[in-house]
mmCIF file of C-alpha atoms in Angstrom:
data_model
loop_
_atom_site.group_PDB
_atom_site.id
_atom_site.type_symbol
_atom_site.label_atom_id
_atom_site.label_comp_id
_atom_site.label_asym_id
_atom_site.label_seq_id
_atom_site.Cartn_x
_atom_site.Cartn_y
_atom_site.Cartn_z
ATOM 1 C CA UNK A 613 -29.446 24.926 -29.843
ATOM 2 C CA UNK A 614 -30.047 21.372 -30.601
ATOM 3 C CA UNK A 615 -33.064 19.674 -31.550
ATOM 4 C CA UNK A 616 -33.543 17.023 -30.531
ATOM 5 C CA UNK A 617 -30.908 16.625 -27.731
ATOM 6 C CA UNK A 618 -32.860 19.888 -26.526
ATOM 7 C CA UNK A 619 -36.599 18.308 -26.542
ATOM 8 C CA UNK A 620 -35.002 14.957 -25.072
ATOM 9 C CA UNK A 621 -34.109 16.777 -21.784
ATOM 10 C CA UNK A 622 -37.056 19.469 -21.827
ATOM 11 C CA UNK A 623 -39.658 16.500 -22.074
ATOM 12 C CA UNK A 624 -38.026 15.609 -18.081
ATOM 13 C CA UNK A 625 -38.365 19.188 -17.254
ATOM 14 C CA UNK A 626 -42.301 18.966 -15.921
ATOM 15 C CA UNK A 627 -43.011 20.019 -12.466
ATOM 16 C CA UNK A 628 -42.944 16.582 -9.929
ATOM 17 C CA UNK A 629 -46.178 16.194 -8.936
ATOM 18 C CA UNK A 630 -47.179 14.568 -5.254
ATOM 19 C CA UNK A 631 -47.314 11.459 -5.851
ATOM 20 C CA UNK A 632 -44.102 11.123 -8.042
ATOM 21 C CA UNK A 633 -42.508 12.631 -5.022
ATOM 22 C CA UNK A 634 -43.483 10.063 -2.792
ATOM 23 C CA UNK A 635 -40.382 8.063 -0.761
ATOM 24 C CA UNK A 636 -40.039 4.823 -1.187
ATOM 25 C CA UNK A 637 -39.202 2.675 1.667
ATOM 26 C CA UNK A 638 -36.416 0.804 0.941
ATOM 27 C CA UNK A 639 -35.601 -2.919 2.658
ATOM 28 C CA UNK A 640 -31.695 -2.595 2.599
ATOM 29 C CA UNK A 641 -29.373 1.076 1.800
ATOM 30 C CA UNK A 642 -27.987 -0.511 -1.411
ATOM 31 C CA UNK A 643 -31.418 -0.702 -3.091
ATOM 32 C CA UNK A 644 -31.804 3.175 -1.800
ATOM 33 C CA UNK A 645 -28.082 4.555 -3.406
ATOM 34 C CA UNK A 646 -27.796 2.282 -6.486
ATOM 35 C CA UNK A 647 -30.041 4.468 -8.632
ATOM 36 C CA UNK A 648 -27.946 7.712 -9.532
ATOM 37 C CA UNK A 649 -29.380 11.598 -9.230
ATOM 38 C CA UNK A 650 -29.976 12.851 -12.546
ATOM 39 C CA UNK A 651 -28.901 16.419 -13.221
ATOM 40 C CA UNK A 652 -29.350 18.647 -16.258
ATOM 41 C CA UNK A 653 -26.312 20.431 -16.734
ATOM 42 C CA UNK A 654 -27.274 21.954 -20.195
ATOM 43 C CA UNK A 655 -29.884 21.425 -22.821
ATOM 44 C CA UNK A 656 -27.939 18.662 -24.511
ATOM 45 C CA UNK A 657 -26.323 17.077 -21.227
ATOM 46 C CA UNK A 658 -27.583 15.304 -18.193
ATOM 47 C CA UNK A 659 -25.253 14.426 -15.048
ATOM 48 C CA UNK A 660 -25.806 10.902 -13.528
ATOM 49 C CA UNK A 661 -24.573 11.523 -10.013
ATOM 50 C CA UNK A 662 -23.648 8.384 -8.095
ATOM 51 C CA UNK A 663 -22.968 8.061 -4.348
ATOM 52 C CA UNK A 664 -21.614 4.778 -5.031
ATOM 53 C CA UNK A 665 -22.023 3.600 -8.737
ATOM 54 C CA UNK A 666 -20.615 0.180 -8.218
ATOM 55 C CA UNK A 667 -23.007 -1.111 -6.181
ATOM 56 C CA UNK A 668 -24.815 -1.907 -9.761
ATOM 57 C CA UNK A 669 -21.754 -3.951 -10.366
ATOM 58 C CA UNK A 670 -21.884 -5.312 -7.140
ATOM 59 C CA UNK A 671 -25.159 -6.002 -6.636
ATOM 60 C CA UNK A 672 -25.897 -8.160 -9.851
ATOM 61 C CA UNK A 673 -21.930 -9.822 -9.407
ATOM 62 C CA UNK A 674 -23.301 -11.118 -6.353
ATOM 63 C CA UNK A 675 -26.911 -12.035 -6.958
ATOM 64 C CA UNK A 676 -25.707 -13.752 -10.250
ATOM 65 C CA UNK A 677 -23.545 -16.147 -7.890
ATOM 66 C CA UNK A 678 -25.281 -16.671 -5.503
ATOM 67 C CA UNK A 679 -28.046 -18.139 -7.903
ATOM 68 C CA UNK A 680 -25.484 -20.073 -9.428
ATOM 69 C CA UNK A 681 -24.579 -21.178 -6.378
ATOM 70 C CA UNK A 682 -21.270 -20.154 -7.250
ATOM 71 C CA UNK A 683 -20.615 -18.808 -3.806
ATOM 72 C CA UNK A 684 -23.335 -19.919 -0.647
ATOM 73 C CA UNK A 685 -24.411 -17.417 2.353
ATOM 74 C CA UNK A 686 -21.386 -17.137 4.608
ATOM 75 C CA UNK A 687 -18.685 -17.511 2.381
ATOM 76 C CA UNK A 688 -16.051 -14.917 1.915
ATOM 77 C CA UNK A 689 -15.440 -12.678 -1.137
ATOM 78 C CA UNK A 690 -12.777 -11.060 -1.848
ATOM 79 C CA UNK A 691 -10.616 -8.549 -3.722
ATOM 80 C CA UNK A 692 -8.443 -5.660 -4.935
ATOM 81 C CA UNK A 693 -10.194 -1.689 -4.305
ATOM 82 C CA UNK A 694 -9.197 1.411 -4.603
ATOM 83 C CA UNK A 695 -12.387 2.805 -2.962
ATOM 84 C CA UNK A 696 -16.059 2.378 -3.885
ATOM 85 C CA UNK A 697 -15.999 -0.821 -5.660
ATOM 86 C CA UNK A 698 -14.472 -1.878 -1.930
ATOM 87 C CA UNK A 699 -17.758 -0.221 0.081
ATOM 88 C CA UNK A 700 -20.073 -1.398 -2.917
ATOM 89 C CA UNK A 701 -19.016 -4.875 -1.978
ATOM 90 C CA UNK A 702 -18.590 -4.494 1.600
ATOM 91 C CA UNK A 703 -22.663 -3.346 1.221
ATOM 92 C CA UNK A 704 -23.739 -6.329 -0.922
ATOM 93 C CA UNK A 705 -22.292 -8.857 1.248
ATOM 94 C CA UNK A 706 -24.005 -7.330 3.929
ATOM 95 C CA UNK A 707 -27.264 -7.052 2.483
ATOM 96 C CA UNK A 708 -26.530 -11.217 1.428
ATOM 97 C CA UNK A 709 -24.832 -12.832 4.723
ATOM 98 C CA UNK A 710 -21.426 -12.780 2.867
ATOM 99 C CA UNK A 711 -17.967 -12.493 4.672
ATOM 100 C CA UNK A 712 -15.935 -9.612 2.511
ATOM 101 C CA UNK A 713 -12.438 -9.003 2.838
ATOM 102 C CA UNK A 714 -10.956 -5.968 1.137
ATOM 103 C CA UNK A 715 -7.223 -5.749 -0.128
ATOM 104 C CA UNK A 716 -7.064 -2.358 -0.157
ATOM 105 C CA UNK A 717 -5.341 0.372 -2.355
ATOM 106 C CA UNK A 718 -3.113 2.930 -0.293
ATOM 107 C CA UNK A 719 -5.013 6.089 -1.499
ATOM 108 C CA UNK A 720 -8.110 4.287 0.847
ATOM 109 C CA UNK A 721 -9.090 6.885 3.218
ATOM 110 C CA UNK A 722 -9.271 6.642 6.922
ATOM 111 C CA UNK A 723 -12.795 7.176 6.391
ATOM 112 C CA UNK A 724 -13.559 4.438 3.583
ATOM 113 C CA UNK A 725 -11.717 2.353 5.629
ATOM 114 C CA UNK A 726 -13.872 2.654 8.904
ATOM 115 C CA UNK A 727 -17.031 2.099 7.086
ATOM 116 C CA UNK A 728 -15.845 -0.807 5.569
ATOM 117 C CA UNK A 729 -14.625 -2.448 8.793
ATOM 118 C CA UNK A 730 -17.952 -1.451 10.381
ATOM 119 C CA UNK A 731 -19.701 -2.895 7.563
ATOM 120 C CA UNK A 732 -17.472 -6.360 9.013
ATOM 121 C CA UNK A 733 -15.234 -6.438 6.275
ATOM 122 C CA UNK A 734 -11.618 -7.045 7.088
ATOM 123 C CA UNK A 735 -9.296 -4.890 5.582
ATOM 124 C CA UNK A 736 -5.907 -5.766 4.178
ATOM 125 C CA UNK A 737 -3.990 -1.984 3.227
ATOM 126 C CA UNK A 738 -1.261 -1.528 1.070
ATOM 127 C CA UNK A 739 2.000 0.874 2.446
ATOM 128 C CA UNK A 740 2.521 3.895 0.635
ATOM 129 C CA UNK A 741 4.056 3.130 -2.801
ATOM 130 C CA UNK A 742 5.814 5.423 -5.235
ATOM 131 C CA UNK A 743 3.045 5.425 -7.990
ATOM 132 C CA UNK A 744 -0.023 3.716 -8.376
ATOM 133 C CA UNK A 745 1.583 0.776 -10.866
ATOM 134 C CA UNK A 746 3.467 -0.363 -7.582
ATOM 135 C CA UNK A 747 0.409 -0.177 -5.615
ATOM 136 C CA UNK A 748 -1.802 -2.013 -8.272
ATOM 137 C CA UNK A 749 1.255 -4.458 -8.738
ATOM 138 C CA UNK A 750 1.169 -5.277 -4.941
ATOM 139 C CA UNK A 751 -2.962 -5.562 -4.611
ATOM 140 C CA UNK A 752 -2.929 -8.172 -7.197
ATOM 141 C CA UNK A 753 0.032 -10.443 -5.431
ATOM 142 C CA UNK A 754 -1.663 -10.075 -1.931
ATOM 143 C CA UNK A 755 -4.606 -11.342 -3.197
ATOM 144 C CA UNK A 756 -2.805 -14.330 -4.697
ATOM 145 C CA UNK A 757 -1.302 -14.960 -1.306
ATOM 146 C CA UNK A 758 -4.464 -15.011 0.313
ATOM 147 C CA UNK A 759 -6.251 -17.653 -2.209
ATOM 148 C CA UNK A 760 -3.133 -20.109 -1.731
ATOM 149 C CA UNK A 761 -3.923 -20.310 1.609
ATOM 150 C CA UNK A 762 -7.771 -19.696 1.645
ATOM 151 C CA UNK A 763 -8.970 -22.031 -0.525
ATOM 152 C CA UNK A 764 -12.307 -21.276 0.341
ATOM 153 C CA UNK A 765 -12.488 -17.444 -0.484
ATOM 154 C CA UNK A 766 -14.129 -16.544 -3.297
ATOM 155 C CA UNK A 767 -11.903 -14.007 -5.668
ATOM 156 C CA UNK A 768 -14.548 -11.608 -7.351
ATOM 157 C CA UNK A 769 -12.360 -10.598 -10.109
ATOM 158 C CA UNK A 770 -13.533 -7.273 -10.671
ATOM 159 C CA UNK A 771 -10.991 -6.423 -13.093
ATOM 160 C CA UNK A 772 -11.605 -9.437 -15.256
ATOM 161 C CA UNK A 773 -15.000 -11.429 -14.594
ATOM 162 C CA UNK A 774 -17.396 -10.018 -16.660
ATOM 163 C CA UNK A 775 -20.345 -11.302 -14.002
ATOM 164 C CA UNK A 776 -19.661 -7.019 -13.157
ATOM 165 C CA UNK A 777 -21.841 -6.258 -16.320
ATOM 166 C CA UNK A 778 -24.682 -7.621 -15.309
ATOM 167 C CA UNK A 779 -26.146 -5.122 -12.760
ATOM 168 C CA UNK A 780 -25.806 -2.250 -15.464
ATOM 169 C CA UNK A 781 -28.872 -3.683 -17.518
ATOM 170 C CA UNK A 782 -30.794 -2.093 -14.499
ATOM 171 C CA UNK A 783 -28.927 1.288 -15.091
ATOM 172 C CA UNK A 784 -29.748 0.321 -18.400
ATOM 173 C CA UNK A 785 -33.309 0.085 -18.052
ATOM 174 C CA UNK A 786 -33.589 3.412 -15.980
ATOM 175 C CA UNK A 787 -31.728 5.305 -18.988
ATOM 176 C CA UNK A 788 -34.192 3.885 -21.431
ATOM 177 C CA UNK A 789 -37.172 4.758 -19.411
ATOM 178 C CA UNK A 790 -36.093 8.624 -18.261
ATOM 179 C CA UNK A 791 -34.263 9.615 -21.428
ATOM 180 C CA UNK A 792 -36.068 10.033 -24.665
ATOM 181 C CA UNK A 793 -34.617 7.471 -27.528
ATOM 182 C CA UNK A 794 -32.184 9.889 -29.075
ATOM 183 C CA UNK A 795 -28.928 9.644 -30.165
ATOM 184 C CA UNK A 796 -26.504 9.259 -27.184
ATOM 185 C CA UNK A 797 -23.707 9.504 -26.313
ATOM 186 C CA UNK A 798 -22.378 7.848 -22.574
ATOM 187 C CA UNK A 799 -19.101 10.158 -21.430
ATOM 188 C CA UNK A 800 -17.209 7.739 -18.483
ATOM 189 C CA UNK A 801 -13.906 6.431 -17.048
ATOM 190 C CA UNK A 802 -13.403 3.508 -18.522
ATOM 191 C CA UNK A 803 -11.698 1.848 -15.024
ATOM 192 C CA UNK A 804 -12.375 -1.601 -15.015
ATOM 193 C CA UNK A 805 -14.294 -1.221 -18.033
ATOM 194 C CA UNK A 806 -18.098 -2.606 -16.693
ATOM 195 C CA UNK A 807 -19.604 0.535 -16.005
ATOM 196 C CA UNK A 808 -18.971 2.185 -19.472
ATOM 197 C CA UNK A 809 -19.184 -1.310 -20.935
ATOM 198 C CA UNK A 810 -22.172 -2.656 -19.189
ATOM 199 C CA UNK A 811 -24.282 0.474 -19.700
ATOM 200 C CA UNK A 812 -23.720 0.614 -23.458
ATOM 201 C CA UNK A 813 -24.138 -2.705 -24.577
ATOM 202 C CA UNK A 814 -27.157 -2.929 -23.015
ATOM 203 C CA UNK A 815 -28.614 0.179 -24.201
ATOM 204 C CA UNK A 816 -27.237 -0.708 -27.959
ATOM 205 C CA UNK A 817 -28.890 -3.860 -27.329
ATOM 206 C CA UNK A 818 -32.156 -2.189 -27.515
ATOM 207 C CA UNK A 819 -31.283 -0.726 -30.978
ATOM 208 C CA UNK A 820 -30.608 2.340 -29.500
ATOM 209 C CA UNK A 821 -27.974 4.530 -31.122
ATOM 210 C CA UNK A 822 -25.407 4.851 -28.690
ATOM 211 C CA UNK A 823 -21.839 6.405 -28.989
ATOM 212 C CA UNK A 824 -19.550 5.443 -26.074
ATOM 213 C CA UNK A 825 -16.958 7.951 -24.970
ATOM 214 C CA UNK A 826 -13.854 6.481 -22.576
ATOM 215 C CA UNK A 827 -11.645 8.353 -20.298
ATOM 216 C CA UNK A 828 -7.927 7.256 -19.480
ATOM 217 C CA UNK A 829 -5.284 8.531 -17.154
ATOM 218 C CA UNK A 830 -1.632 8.784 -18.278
ATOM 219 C CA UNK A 831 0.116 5.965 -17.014
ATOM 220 C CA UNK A 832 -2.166 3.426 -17.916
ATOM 221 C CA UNK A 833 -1.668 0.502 -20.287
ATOM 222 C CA UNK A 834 -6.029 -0.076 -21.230
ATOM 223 C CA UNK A 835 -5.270 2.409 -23.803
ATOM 224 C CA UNK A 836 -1.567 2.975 -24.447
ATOM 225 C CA UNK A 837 -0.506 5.728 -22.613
ATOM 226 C CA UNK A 838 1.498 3.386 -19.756
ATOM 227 C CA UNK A 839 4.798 5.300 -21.645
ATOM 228 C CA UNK A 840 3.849 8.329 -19.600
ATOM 229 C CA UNK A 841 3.638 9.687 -16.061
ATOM 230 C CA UNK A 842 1.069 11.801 -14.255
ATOM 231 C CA UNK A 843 2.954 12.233 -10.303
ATOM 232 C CA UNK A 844 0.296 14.305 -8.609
ATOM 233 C CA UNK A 845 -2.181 11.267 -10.151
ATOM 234 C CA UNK A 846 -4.833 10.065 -7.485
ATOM 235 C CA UNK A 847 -7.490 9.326 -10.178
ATOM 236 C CA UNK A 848 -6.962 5.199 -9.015
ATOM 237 C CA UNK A 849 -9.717 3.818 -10.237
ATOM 238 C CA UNK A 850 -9.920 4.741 -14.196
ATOM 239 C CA UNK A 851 -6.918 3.585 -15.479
ATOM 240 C CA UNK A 852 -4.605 0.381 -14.990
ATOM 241 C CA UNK A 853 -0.690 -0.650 -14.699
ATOM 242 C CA UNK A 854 -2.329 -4.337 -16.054
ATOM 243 C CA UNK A 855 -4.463 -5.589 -18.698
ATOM 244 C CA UNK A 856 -7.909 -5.621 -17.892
ATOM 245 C CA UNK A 857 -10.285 -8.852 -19.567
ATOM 246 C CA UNK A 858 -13.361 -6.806 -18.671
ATOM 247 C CA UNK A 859 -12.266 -3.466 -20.997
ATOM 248 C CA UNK A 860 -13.785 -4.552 -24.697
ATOM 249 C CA UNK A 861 -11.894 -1.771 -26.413
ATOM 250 C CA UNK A 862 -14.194 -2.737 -29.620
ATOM 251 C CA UNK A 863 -17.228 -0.917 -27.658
ATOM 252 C CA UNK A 864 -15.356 2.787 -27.460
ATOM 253 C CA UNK A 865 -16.025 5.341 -30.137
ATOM 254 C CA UNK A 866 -13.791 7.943 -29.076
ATOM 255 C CA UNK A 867 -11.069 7.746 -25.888
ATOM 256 C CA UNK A 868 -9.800 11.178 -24.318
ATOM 257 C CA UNK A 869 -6.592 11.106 -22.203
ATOM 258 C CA UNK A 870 -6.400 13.776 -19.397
ATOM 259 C CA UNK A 871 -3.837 14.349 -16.500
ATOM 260 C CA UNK A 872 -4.741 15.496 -13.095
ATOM 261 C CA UNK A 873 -4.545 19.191 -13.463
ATOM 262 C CA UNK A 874 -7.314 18.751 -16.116
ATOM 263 C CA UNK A 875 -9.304 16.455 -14.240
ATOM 264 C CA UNK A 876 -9.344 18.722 -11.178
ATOM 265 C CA UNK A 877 -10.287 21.855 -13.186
ATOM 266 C CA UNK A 878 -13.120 19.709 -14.473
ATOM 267 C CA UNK A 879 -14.155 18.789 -10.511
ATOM 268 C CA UNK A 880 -13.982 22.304 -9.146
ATOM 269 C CA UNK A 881 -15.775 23.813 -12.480
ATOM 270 C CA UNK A 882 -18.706 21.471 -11.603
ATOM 271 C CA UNK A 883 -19.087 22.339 -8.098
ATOM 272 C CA UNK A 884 -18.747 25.598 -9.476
ATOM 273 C CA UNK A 885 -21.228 25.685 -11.911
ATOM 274 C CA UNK A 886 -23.561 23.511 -10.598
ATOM 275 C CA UNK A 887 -22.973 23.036 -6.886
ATOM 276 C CA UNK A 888 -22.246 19.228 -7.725
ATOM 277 C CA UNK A 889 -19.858 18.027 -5.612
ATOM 278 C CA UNK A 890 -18.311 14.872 -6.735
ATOM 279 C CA UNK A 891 -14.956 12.541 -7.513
ATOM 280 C CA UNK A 892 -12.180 13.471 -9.476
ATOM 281 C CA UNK A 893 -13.553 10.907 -12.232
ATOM 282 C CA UNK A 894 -16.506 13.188 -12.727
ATOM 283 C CA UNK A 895 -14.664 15.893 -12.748
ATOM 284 C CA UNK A 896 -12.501 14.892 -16.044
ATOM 285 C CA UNK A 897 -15.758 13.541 -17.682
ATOM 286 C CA UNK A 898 -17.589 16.656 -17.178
ATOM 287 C CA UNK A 899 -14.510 18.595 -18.576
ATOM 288 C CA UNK A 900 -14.661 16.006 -21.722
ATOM 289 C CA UNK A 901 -18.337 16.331 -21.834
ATOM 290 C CA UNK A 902 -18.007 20.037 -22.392
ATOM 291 C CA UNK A 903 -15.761 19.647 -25.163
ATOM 292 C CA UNK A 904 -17.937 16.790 -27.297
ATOM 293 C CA UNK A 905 -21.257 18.615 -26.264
ATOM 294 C CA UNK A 906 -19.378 21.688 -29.054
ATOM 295 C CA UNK A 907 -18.511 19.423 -31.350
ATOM 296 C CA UNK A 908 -21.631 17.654 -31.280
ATOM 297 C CA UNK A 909 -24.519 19.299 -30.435
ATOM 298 C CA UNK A 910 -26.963 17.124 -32.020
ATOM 299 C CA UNK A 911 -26.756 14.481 -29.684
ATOM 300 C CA UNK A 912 -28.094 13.950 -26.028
ATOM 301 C CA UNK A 913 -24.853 13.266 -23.610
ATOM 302 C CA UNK A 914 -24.671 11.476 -20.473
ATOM 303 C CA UNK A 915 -22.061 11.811 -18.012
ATOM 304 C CA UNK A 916 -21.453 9.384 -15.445
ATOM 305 C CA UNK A 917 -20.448 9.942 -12.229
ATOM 306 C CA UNK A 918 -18.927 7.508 -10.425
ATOM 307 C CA UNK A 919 -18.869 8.712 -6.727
ATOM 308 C CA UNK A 920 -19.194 11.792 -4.668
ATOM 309 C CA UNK A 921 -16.289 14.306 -3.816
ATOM 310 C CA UNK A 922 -15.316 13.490 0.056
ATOM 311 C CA UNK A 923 -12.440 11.372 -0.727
ATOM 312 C CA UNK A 924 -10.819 14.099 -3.018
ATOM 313 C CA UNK A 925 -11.387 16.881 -0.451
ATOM 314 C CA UNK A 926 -8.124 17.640 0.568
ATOM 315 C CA UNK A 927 -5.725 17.040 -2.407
ATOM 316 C CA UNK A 928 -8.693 18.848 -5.022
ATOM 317 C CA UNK A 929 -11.448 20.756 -3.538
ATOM 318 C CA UNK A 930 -8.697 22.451 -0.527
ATOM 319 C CA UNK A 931 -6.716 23.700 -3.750
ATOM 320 C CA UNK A 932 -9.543 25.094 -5.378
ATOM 321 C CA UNK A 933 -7.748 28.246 -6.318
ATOM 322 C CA UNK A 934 -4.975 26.350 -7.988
ATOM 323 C CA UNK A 935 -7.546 24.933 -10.625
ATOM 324 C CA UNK A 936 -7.648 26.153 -14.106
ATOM 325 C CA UNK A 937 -11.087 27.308 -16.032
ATOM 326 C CA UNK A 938 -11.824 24.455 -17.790
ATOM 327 C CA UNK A 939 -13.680 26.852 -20.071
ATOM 328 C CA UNK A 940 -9.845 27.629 -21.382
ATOM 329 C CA UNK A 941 -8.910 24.057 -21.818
ATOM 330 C CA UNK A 942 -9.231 22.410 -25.083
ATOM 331 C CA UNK A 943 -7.336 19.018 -26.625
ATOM 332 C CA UNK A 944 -5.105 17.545 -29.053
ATOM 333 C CA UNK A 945 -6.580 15.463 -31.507
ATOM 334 C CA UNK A 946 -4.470 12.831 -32.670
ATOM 335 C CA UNK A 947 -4.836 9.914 -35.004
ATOM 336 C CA UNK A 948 -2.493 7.400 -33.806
ATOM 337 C CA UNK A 949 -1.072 6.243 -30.687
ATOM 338 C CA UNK A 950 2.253 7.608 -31.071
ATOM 339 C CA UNK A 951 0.730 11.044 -31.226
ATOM 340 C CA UNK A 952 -0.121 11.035 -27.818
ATOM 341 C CA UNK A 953 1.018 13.634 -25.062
ATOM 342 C CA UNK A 954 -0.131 15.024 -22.092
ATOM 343 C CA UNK A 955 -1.755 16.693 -20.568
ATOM 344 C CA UNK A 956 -4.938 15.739 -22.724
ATOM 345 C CA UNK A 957 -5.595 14.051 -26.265
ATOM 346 C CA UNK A 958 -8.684 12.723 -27.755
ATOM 347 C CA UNK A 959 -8.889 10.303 -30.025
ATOM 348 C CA UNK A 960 -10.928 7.967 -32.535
ATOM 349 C CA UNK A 961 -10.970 5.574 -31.411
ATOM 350 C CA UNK A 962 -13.952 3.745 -33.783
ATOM 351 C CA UNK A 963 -14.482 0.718 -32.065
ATOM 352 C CA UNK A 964 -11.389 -1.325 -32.640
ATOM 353 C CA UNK A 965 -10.299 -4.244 -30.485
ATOM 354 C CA UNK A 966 -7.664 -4.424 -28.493
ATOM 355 C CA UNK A 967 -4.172 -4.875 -30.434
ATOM 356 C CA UNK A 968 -2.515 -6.444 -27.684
ATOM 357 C CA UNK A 969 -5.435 -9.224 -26.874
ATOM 358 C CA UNK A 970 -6.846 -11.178 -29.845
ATOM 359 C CA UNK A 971 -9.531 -12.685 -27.639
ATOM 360 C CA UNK A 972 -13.055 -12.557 -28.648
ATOM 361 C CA UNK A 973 -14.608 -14.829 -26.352
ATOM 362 C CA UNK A 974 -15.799 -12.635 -23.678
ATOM 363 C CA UNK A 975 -18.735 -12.821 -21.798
ATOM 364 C CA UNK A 976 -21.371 -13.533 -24.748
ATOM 365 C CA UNK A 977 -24.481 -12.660 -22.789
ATOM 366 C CA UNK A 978 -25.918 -12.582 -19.430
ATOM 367 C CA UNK A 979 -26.488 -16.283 -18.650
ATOM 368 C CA UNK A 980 -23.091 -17.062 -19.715
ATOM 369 C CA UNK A 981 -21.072 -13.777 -17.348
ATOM 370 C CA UNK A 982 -20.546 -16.056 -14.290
ATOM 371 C CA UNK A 983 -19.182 -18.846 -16.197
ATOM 372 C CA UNK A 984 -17.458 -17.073 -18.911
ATOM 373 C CA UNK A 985 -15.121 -14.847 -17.359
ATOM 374 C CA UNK A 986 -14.361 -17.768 -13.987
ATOM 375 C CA UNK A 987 -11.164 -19.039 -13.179
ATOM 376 C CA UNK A 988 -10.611 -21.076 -9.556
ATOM 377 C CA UNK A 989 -9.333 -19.572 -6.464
ATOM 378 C CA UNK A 990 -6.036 -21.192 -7.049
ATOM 379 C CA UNK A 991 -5.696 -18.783 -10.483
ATOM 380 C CA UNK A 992 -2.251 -17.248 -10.460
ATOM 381 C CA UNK A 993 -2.506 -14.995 -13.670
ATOM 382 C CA UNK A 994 -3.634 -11.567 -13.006
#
């Protein structure tokens, strides 16, 4: 087994004691689900399980403008979702006297949707489309049809403002003080990119040694697989049909490519396994996770979990017996783009920009993210 991947995780493995078991009381729900559950799934892996990961994103998007005064209590934020960065917002601007308004991806759920218009956001819903590009496509241009004639709104720019890193340093911080400073190595959907992103460069900030692993759907142009098509794909929020500014390509080490058949085998084996139940997202980084854990046992992983498994309950978890043991499933490697097929590839990535954007001027600390990555309200680029 490993070393010291294996006394990294047994150091957390004390009994809690009373007063480490104490509640806090928390003065608003986003302080009490921002912090994920950490799970040992092995000696050389730990699970952190989100309810709602992006409220980190949220959280410090919105704190950072308000300071700025950037945006003022009673203003209204808005954006394109396809689920929990949409109730992560909803939450902050209710926690800060915000108005939110949602433009909503079609696989939104009836009940995402009620808790966000409880929460007193109003809720703009795509049709059904006939892939998620469309759907993606159609987000973005209701969004810019709503800032021509709302002026005032706010457009958070999830995708591209790079003000989203900023609540990770807290995730950050937690990391550094629960996990002993081994090598690591983060497993994630890369999505919008700040999750994976924010998390990493702040840990490698600390000198820590940090390997970042990304995961991409087919279909989606972050990493070059847009040539391809995945049709039972639901997995919304990890890969894109446009360029995201807030993906720095240059921080991935290695970038693994899996369909949905892999993904849910990955979902159902962790429920299975370890009575986690959680998103489709997880499930493909805990079937990833597996696979670098073998080839790496040296090195303390940790797989992040984005969100739990209710909104994937009837196309994944109801199948159940359709999904494959992900003990069975195994990769290509390639070493070049044009190697790629479904239904999963890994590759080395090694840290290399983006080909397609030459940029290099993107959000160069913390100070700088709300200013950096801004454009008006008027912006009609995506």
């Amino acid at each position: 087994m490993p070393g010291e991947a294996r006394t990294a995780v047994a150091a957390s493995r004390s009994p809690t004691t009373a007063a480490e078991s104490t509640a806090a009381v928390h003065d608003h729900i986003t302080d009490a689900i921002k912090a994920p559950a950490l799970i040992r799934l092995g000696d050389n892996v730990v699970l952190a399980r989100f309810e709602t990961m992006k409220v980190y994103a949220a959280l410090g998007a919105v704190r950072t403008l308000l300071r700025r005064g950037r945006v003022v209590p009673g203003q209204t934020l808005v954006d394109s979702s396809s689920g929990i960065y949409a109730l992560a917002l909803a939450m902050a601007c209710h926690r800060y006297g915000l108005r939110c308004h949602i433009v909503a991806s079609t696989t939104v759920d009836s009940v995402m949707r009620a808790q966000l218009e409880v929460l007193g956001a109003t809720v703009d819903q795509m049709p059904p489309s006939r892939n998620l590009k469309l759907d993606q496509e159609r987000r973005v241009r209701h969004v810019r049809k709503l800032l021509a004639a709302r002026p005032d709104f706010h457009w958070m720019r999830q995708y591209h403002d790079c003000v989203h890193y900023v609540g990770y340093r807290e995730f950050a911080d937690l990391v550094t003080g629960t996990l002993a400073d081994v090598p690591l190595t983060v497993v994630g959907a890369v999505g919008t990119g700040a999750s994976t992103g924010g998390l990493v460069q702040a840990l490698r900030e600390t000198g820590r040694a940090v390997r970042l692993v990304g995961i991409q759907p087919f279909g989606s142009v972050t990493f070059g697989s847009e040539r391809f098509s995945d049709p039972e794909a639901i997995i919304a929020g990890i890969g894109s049909s446009i360029p995201f500014d807030n993906v720095r390509h240059e921080l991935y080490d290695t970038v693994h490519w899996v369909d949905f058949r892999h993904a849910m085998a990955g979902a159902v084996g962790l429920l299975r396994q370890h009575a986690v139940f959680a998103g489709l997202s997880t499930g493909a980084a805990h079937l990833v996770a597996s696979w670098e854990t073998d080839r790496d046992p040296d090195r303390l992983h940790l797989v992040l979990g984005a969100d739990t498994g209710h909104r994937y309950a009837e196309r994944v978890f109801a199948r159940h017996t359709e999904a494959e043991d992900m003990r069975a499933l195994r990769p290509r490697r390639i070493r070049a783009l044009d190697e790629l097929r479904p239904p999963w590839s890994v590759m080395e990535w090694a840290r290399r920009p983006d080909p397609g954007n030459s940029r290099l001027d993107r959000c160069p600390d913390e100070d700088s993210a709300d200013t950096a990555g801004h454009v008006s309200s008027t912006e009609v680029t995506p």
